[in-house]
Short mmCIF file of C-alpha atoms in Angstrom, two decimals:
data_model
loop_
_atom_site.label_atom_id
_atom_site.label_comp_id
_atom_site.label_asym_id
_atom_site.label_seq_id
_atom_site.Cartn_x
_atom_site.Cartn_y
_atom_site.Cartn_z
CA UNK A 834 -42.17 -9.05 1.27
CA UNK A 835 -43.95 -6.45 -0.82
CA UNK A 836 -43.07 -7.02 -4.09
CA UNK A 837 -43.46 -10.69 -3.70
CA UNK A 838 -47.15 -9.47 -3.35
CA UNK A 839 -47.07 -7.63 -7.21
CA UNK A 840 -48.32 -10.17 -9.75
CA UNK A 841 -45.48 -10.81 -12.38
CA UNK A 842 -47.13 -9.08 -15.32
CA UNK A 843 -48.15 -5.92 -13.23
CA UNK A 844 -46.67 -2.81 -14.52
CA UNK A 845 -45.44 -2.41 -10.70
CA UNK A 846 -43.23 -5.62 -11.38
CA UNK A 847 -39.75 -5.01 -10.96
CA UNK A 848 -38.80 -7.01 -14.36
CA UNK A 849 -40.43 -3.38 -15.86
CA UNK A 850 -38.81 -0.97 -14.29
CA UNK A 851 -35.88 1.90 -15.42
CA UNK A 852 -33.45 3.49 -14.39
CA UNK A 853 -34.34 6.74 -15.32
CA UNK A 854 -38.04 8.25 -14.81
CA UNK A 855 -39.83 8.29 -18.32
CA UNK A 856 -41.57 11.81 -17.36
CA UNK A 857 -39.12 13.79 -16.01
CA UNK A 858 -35.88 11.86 -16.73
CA UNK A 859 -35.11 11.75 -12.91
CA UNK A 860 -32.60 8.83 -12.30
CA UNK A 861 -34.41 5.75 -10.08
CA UNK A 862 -33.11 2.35 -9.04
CA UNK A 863 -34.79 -1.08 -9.55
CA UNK A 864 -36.62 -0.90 -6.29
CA UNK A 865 -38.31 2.55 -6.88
CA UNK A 866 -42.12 2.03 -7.47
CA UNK A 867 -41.99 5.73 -7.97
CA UNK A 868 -40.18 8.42 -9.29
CA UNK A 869 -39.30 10.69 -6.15
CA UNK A 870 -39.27 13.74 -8.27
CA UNK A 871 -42.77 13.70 -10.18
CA UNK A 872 -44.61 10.77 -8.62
CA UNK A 873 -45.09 8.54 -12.10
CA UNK A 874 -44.75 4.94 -12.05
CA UNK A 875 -41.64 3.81 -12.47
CA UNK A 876 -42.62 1.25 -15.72
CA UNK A 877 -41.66 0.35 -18.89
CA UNK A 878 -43.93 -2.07 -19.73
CA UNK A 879 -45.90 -1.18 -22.83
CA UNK A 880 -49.83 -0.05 -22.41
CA UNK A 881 -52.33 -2.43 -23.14
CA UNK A 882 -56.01 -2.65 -23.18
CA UNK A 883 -56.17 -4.20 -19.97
CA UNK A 884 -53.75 -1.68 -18.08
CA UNK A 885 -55.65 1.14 -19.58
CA UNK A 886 -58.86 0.67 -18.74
CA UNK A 887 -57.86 -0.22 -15.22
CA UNK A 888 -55.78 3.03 -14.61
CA UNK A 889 -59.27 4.33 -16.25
CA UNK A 890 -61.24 3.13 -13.48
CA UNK A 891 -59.06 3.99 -10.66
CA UNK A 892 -58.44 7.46 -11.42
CA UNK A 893 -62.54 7.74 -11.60
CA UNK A 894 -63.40 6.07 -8.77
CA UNK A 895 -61.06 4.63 -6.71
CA UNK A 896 -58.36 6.73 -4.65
CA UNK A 897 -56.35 3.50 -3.25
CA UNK A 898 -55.90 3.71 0.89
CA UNK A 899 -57.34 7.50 0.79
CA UNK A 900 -61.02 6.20 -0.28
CA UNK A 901 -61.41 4.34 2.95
CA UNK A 902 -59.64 7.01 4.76
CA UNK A 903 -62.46 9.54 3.54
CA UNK A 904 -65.63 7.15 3.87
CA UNK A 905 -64.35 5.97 7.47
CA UNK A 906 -63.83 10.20 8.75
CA UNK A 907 -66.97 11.53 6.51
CA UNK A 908 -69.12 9.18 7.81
CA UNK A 909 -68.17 9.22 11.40
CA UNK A 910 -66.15 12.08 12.03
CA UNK A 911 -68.49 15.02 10.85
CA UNK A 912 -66.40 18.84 10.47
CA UNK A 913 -62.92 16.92 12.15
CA UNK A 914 -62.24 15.23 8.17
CA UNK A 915 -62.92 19.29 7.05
CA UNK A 916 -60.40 20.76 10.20
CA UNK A 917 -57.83 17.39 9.11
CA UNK A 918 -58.04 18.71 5.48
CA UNK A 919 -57.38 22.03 6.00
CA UNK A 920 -54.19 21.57 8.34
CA UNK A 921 -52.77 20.17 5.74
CA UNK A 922 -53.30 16.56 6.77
CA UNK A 923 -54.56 16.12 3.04
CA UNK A 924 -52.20 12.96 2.41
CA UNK A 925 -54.85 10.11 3.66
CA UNK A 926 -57.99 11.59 2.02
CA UNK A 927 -59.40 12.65 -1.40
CA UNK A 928 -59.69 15.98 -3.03
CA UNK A 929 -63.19 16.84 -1.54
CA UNK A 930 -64.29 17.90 -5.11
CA UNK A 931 -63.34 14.98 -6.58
CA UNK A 932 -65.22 12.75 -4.19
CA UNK A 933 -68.06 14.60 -4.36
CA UNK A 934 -68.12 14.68 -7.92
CA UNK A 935 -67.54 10.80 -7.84
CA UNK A 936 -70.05 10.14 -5.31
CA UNK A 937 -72.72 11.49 -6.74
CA UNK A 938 -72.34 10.31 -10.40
CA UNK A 939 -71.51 6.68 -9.09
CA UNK A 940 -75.08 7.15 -7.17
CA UNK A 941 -76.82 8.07 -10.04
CA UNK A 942 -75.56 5.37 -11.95
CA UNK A 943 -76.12 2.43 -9.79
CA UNK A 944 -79.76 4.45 -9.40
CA UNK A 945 -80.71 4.21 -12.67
CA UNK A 946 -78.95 0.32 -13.08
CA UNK A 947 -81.36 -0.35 -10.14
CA UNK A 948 -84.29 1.76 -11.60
CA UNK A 949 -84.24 -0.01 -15.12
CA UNK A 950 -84.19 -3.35 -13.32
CA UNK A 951 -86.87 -3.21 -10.66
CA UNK A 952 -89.26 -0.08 -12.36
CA UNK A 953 -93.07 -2.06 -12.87
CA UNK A 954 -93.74 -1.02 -16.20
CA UNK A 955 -97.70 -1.87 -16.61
CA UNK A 956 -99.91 -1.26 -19.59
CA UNK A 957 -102.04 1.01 -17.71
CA UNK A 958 -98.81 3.51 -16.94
CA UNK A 959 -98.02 3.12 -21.09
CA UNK A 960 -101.81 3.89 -21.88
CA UNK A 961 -102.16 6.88 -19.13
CA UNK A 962 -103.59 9.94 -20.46
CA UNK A 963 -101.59 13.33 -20.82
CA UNK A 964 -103.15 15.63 -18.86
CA UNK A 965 -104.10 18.30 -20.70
CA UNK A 966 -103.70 22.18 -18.91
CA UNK A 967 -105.34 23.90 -21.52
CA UNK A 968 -109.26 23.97 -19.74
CA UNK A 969 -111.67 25.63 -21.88
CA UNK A 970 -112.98 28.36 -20.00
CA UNK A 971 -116.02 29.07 -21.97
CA UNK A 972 -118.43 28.01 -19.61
CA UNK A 973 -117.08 30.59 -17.11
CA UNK A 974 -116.82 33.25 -19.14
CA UNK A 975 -120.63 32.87 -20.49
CA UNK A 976 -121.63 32.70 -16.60
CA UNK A 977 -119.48 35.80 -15.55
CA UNK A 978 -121.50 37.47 -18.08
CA UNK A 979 -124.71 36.61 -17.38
CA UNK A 980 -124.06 37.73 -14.32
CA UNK A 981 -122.68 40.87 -15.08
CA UNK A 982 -126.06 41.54 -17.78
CA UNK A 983 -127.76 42.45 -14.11
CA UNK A 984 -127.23 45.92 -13.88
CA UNK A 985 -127.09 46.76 -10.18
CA UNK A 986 -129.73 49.21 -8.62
CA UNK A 987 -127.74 52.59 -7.14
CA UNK A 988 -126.92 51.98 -3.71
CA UNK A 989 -128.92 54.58 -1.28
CA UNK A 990 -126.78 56.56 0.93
CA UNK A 991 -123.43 57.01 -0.96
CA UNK A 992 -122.33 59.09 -3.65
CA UNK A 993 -123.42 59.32 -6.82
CA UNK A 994 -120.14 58.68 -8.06
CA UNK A 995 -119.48 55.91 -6.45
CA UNK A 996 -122.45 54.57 -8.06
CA UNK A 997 -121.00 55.38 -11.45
CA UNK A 998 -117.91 54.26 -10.72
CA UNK A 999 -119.39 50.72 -10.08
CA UNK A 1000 -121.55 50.91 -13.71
CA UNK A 1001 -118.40 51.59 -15.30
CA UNK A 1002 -116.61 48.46 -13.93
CA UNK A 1003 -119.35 46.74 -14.88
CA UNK A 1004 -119.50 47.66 -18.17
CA UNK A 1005 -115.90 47.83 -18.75
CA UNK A 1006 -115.98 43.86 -17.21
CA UNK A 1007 -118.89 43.09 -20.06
CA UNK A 1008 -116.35 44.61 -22.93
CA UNK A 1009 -113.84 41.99 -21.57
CA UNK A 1010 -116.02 39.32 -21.68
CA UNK A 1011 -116.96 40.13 -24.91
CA UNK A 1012 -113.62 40.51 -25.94
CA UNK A 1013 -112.61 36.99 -24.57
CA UNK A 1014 -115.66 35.40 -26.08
CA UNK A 1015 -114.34 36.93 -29.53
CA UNK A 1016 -110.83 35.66 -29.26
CA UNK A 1017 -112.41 31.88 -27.78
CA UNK A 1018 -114.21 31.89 -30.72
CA UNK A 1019 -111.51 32.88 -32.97
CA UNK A 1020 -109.72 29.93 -31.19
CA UNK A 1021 -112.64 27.48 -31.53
CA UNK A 1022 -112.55 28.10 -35.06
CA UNK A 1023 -108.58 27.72 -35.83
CA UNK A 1024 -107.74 25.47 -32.94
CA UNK A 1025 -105.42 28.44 -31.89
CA UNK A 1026 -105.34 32.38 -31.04
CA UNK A 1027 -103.38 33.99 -33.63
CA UNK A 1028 -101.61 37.58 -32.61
CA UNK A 1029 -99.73 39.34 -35.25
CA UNK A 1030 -96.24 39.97 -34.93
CA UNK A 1031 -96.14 43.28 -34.73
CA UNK A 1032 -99.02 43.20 -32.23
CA UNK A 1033 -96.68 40.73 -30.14
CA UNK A 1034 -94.11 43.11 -30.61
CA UNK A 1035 -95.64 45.79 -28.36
CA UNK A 1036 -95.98 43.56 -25.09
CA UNK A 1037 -93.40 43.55 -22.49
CA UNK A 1038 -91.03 41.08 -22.01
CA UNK A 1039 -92.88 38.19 -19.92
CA UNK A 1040 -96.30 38.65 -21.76
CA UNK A 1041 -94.95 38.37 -25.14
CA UNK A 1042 -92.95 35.01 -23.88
CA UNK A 1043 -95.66 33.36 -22.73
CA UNK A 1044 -98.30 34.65 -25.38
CA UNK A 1045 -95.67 33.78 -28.02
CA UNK A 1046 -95.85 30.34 -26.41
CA UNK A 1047 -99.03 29.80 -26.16
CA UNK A 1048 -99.44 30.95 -29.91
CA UNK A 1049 -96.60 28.42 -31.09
CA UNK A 1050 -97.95 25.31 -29.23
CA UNK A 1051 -101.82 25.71 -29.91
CA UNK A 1052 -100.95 26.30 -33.84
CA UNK A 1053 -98.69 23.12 -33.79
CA UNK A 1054 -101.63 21.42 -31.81
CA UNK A 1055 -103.99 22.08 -34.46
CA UNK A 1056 -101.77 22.11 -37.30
CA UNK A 1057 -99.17 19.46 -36.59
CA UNK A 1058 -96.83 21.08 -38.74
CA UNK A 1059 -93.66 19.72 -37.57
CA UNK A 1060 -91.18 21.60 -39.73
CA UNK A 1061 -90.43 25.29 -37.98
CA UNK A 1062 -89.71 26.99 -41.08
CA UNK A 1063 -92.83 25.80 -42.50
CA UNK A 1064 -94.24 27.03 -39.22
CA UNK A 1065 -93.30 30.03 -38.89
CA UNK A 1066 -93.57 31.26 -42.30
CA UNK A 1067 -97.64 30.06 -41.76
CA UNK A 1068 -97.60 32.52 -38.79
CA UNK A 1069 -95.79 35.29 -40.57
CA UNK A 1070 -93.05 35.38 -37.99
CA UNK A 1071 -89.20 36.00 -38.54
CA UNK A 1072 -86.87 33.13 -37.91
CA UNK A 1073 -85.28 34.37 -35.51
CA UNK A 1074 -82.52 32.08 -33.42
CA UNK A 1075 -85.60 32.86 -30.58
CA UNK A 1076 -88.47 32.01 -32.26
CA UNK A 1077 -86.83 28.96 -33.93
CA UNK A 1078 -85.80 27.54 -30.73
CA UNK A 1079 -89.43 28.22 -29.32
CA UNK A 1080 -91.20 26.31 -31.50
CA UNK A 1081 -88.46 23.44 -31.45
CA UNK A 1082 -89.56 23.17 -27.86
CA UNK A 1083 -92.75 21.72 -28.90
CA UNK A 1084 -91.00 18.24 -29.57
CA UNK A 1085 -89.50 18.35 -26.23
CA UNK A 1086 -92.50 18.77 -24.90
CA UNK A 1087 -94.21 15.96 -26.69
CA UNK A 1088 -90.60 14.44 -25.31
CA UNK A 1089 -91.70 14.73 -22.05
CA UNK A 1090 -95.46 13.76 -22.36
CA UNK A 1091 -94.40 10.83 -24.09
CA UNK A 1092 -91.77 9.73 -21.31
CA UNK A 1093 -92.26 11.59 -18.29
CA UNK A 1094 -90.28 9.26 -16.35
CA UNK A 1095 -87.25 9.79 -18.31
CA UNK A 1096 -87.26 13.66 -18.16
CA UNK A 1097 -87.27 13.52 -14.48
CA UNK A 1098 -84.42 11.26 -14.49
CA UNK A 1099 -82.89 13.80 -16.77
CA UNK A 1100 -83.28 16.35 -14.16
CA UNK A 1101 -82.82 14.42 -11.26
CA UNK A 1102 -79.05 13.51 -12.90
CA UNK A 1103 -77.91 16.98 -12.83
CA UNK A 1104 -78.79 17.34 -9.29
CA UNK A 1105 -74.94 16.92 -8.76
CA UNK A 1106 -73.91 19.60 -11.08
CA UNK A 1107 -76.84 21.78 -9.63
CA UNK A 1108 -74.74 21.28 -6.06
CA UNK A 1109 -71.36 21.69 -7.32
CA UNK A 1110 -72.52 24.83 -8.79
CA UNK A 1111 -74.44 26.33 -5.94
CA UNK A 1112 -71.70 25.11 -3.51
CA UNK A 1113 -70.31 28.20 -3.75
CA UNK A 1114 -72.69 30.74 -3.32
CA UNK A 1115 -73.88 28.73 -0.50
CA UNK A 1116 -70.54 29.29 0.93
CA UNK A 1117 -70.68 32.85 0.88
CA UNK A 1118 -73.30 32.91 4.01
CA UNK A 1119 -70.38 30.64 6.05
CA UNK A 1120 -67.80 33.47 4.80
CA UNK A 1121 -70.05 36.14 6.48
CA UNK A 1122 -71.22 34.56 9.72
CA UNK A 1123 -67.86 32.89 10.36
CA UNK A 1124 -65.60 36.06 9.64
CA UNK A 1125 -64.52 36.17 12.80
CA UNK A 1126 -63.17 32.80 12.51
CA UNK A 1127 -60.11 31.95 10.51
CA UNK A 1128 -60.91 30.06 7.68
CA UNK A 1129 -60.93 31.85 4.24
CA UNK A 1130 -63.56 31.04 1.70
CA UNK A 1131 -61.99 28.01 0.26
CA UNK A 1132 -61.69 25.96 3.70
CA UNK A 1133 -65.79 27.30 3.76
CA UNK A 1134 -66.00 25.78 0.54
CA UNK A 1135 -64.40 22.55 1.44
CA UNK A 1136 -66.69 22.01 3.89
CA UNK A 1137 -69.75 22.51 1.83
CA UNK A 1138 -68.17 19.85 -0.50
CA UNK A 1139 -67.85 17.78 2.31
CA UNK A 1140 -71.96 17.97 3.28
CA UNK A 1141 -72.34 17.24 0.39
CA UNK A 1142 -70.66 14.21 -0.36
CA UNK A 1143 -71.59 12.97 2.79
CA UNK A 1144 -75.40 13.18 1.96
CA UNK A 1145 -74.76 11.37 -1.35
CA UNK A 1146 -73.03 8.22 0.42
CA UNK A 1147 -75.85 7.63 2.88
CA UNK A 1148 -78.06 7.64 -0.77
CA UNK A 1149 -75.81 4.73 -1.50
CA UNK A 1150 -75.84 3.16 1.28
CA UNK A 1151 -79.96 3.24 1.53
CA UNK A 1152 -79.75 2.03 -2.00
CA UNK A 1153 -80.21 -1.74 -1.02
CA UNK A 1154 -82.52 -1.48 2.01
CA UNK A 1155 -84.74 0.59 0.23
CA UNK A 1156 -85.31 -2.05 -2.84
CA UNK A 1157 -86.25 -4.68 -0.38
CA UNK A 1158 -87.95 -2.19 1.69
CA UNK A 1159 -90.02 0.03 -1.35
CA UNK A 1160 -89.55 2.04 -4.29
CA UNK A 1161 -90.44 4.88 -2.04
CA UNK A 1162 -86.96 5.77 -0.81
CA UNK A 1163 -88.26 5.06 2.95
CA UNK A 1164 -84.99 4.21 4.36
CA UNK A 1165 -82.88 7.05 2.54
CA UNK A 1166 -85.62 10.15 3.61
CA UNK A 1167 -85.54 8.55 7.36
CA UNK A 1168 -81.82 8.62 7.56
CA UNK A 1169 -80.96 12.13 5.92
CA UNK A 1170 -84.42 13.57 7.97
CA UNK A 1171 -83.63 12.32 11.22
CA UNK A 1172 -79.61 11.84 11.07
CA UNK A 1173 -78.65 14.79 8.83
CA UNK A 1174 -79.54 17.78 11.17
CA UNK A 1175 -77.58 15.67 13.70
CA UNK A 1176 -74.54 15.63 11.32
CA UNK A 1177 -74.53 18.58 10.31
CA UNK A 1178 -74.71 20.60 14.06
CA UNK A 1179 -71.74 17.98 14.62
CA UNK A 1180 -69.78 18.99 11.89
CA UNK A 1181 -70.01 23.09 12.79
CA UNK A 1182 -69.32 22.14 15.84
CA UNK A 1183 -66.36 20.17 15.15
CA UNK A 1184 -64.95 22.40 12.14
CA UNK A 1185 -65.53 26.18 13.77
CA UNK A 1186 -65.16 25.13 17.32
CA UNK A 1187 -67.44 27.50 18.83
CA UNK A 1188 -69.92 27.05 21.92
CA UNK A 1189 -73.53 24.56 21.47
CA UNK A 1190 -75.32 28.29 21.97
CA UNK A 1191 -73.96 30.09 19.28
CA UNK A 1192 -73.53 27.09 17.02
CA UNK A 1193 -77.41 26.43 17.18
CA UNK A 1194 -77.70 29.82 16.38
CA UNK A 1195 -76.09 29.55 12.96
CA UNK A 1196 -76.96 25.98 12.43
CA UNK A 1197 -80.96 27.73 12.45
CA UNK A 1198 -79.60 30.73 10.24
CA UNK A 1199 -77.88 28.43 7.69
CA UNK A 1200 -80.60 25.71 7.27
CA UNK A 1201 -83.29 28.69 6.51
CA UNK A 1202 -80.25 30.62 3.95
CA UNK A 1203 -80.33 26.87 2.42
CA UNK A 1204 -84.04 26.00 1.92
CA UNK A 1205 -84.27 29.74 0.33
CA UNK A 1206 -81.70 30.23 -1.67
CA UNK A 1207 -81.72 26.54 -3.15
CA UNK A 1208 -85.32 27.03 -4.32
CA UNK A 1209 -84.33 30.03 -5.98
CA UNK A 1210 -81.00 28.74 -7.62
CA UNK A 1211 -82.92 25.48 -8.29
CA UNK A 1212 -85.92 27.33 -10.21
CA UNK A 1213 -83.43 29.05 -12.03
CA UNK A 1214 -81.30 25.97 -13.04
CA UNK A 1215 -83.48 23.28 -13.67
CA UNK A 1216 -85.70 25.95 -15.97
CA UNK A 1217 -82.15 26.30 -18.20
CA UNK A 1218 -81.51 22.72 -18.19
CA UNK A 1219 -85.32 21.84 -19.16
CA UNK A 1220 -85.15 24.48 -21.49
CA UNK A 1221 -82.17 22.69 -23.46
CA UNK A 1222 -84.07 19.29 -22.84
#
């Protein structure tokens, strides 16, 4: 009955199978599908175009009877899929990396398929002004020092000193405003402030980055010399790997002024890498608070995995209600807000088997560990990946 159900030109048909495993040389009969010994197919049939592109496709995304095995448990069965996984029940679901992995790509796919399809592209948003972060401050610097040309009167009934302490701010404030006035108008003039190498040389670390910024993309602003060498040797600076790549990030900021849209689809599609990355360092806080418990790291890890895939299938599922919906992801951000706390209380409860008291406990603990240490691994990331953008 259940080979009559394999078409006759699958490679599962039994006209195509050996007697002898073409992996491991294992002997098989006609009616093995698979070789006992190593799992393979039991086929001879040649490889075509067709066979490998499907064998392509399946080993991406689809993980036969264990896919629905895995959607059914993570969506309904929060922490029990993690404590079946772990016990070794592992031969009805998918590796939890994989699926993650999976998950989130195939979301991100079918997110952008639906983005390029249903994004309202007006000539307004084409025509939309860059805003531009580079205010001139003149105007407050000429009022901070006319206000600063009042010298105070001394102040009755304190010191003396005090009183000179004050002039000197004062007058030490007017040398800065002079001093700014200069450079603005040294910037007025050449579109740009230009500091010397070896003058940016002698500021510490952060300062010189972000001067050395500044300097690079103002003097391509009012230059719009494109080629760095040609740039750099106008600046007097050495080509170094640093400074080349510096100014090179001039076009991808252009890049992104030009299509902002796109960059934050950029960054948005390496959310899942992001994840699969912090996943775990994130699992280090479960390691500590659940010590006493005994899972080992890699069952914490599992779990995390788990969380996560389970938050990018309820983005695919709000995929289609939220098109018909809005564009605003209404029915997605409702779901994960009001279900996902739900979820994942359930699935500590569920995997670690403790009491509702002390559960709560470290469900509070691990939600404020996430929002902190995902905003700092996030700033750190997602500065790296816009910074090879």
């Amino acid at each position: 009955m259940e080979e009559t159900s394999i078409k006759p030109n699958s490679r599962k048909a039994i006209k195509y199978r050996g007697v002898e495993c073409l992996n491991c040389a294992h002997p098989l009969d006609l009616t093995d599908r698979f070789c006992a010994y190593c799992g393979q197919l039991n086929t001879t049939k040649r490889l075509t175009l067709k066979d490998f592109f499907s064998e392509f496709v399946l080993s991406v995304f689809t993980y036969d009877s264990r896919f629905r095995h895995t959607l059914k448990d993570l969506l309904f069965k929060p922490g029990t899929i993690t404590r079946y996984y772990v016990d070794g029940k592992r031969f009805h679901y998918a590796n939890p990396f994989r699926f993650f992995l999976s998950a989130s790509i195939f979301y991100f796919i079918l997110l952008g398929v639906i983005t390029f399809f249903t994004a309202d592209i007006s000539e307004e948003t084409l025509n939309s002004p860059v805003v531009n972060f580079n205010m001139n401050n003149k105007e407050a610097i000429e009022a901070l020092d006319t206000a600063l040309q009042d010298s105070i009167p001394e102040i009755k009934g304190i010191p003396a000193q005090f009183n000179n302490d004050i002039k000197a701010a004062i007058e030490e404030a007017k040398k800065e405003t002079e001093r700014k006035k200069a450079e603005n108008a040294e910037k007025d003039s050449l579109g740009y402030k230009y500091i010397a190498q070896k003058d940016m040389d002698t500021l510490n670390g952060f300062s010189r980055f972000f001067e050395k910024f500044e300097l690079f993309r103002d003097f391509y602003a009012a230059t719009d010399i494109s080629n760095t060498s040609q740039a750099l040797d106008s600046l007097k600076y050495d080509k170094t790997r640093f400074n080349v790549w510096l100014y090179d990030k001039n076009y991808s900021i252009e890049r992104v002024e030009k299509d902002p849209l796109r960059f934050a689809n950029y960054m948005a599609s390496k959310t899942p890498f992001f994840l699969f990355f912090f996943a775990p360092f994130y699992a280090i806080f479960f390691w500590f608070i659940y010590s006493k418990k005994r899972a080992n790291y890699m069952e914490h890890l599992v779990f995390i995995f788990h969380i996560f895939s389970w938050i990018f299938v309820v983005l695919l599922i709000s995929l289609i209600p939220d098109i018909f919906i809005s564009n605003d992801s209404i029915f997605s951000s409702i779901l994960l807000t009001l279900v996902g706390p739900f979820y994942f209380y359930k699935a500590l409860r569920n995997f670690y088997k403790q009491n509702r008291v002390i559960t709560l406990i470290k469900f509070v603990f691990l939600n404020i560990v996430f929002m902190i240490s995902t905003s700092i691994f996030a700033l750190i990331f997602f500065a790296l990946t816009a910074a090879f953008y």
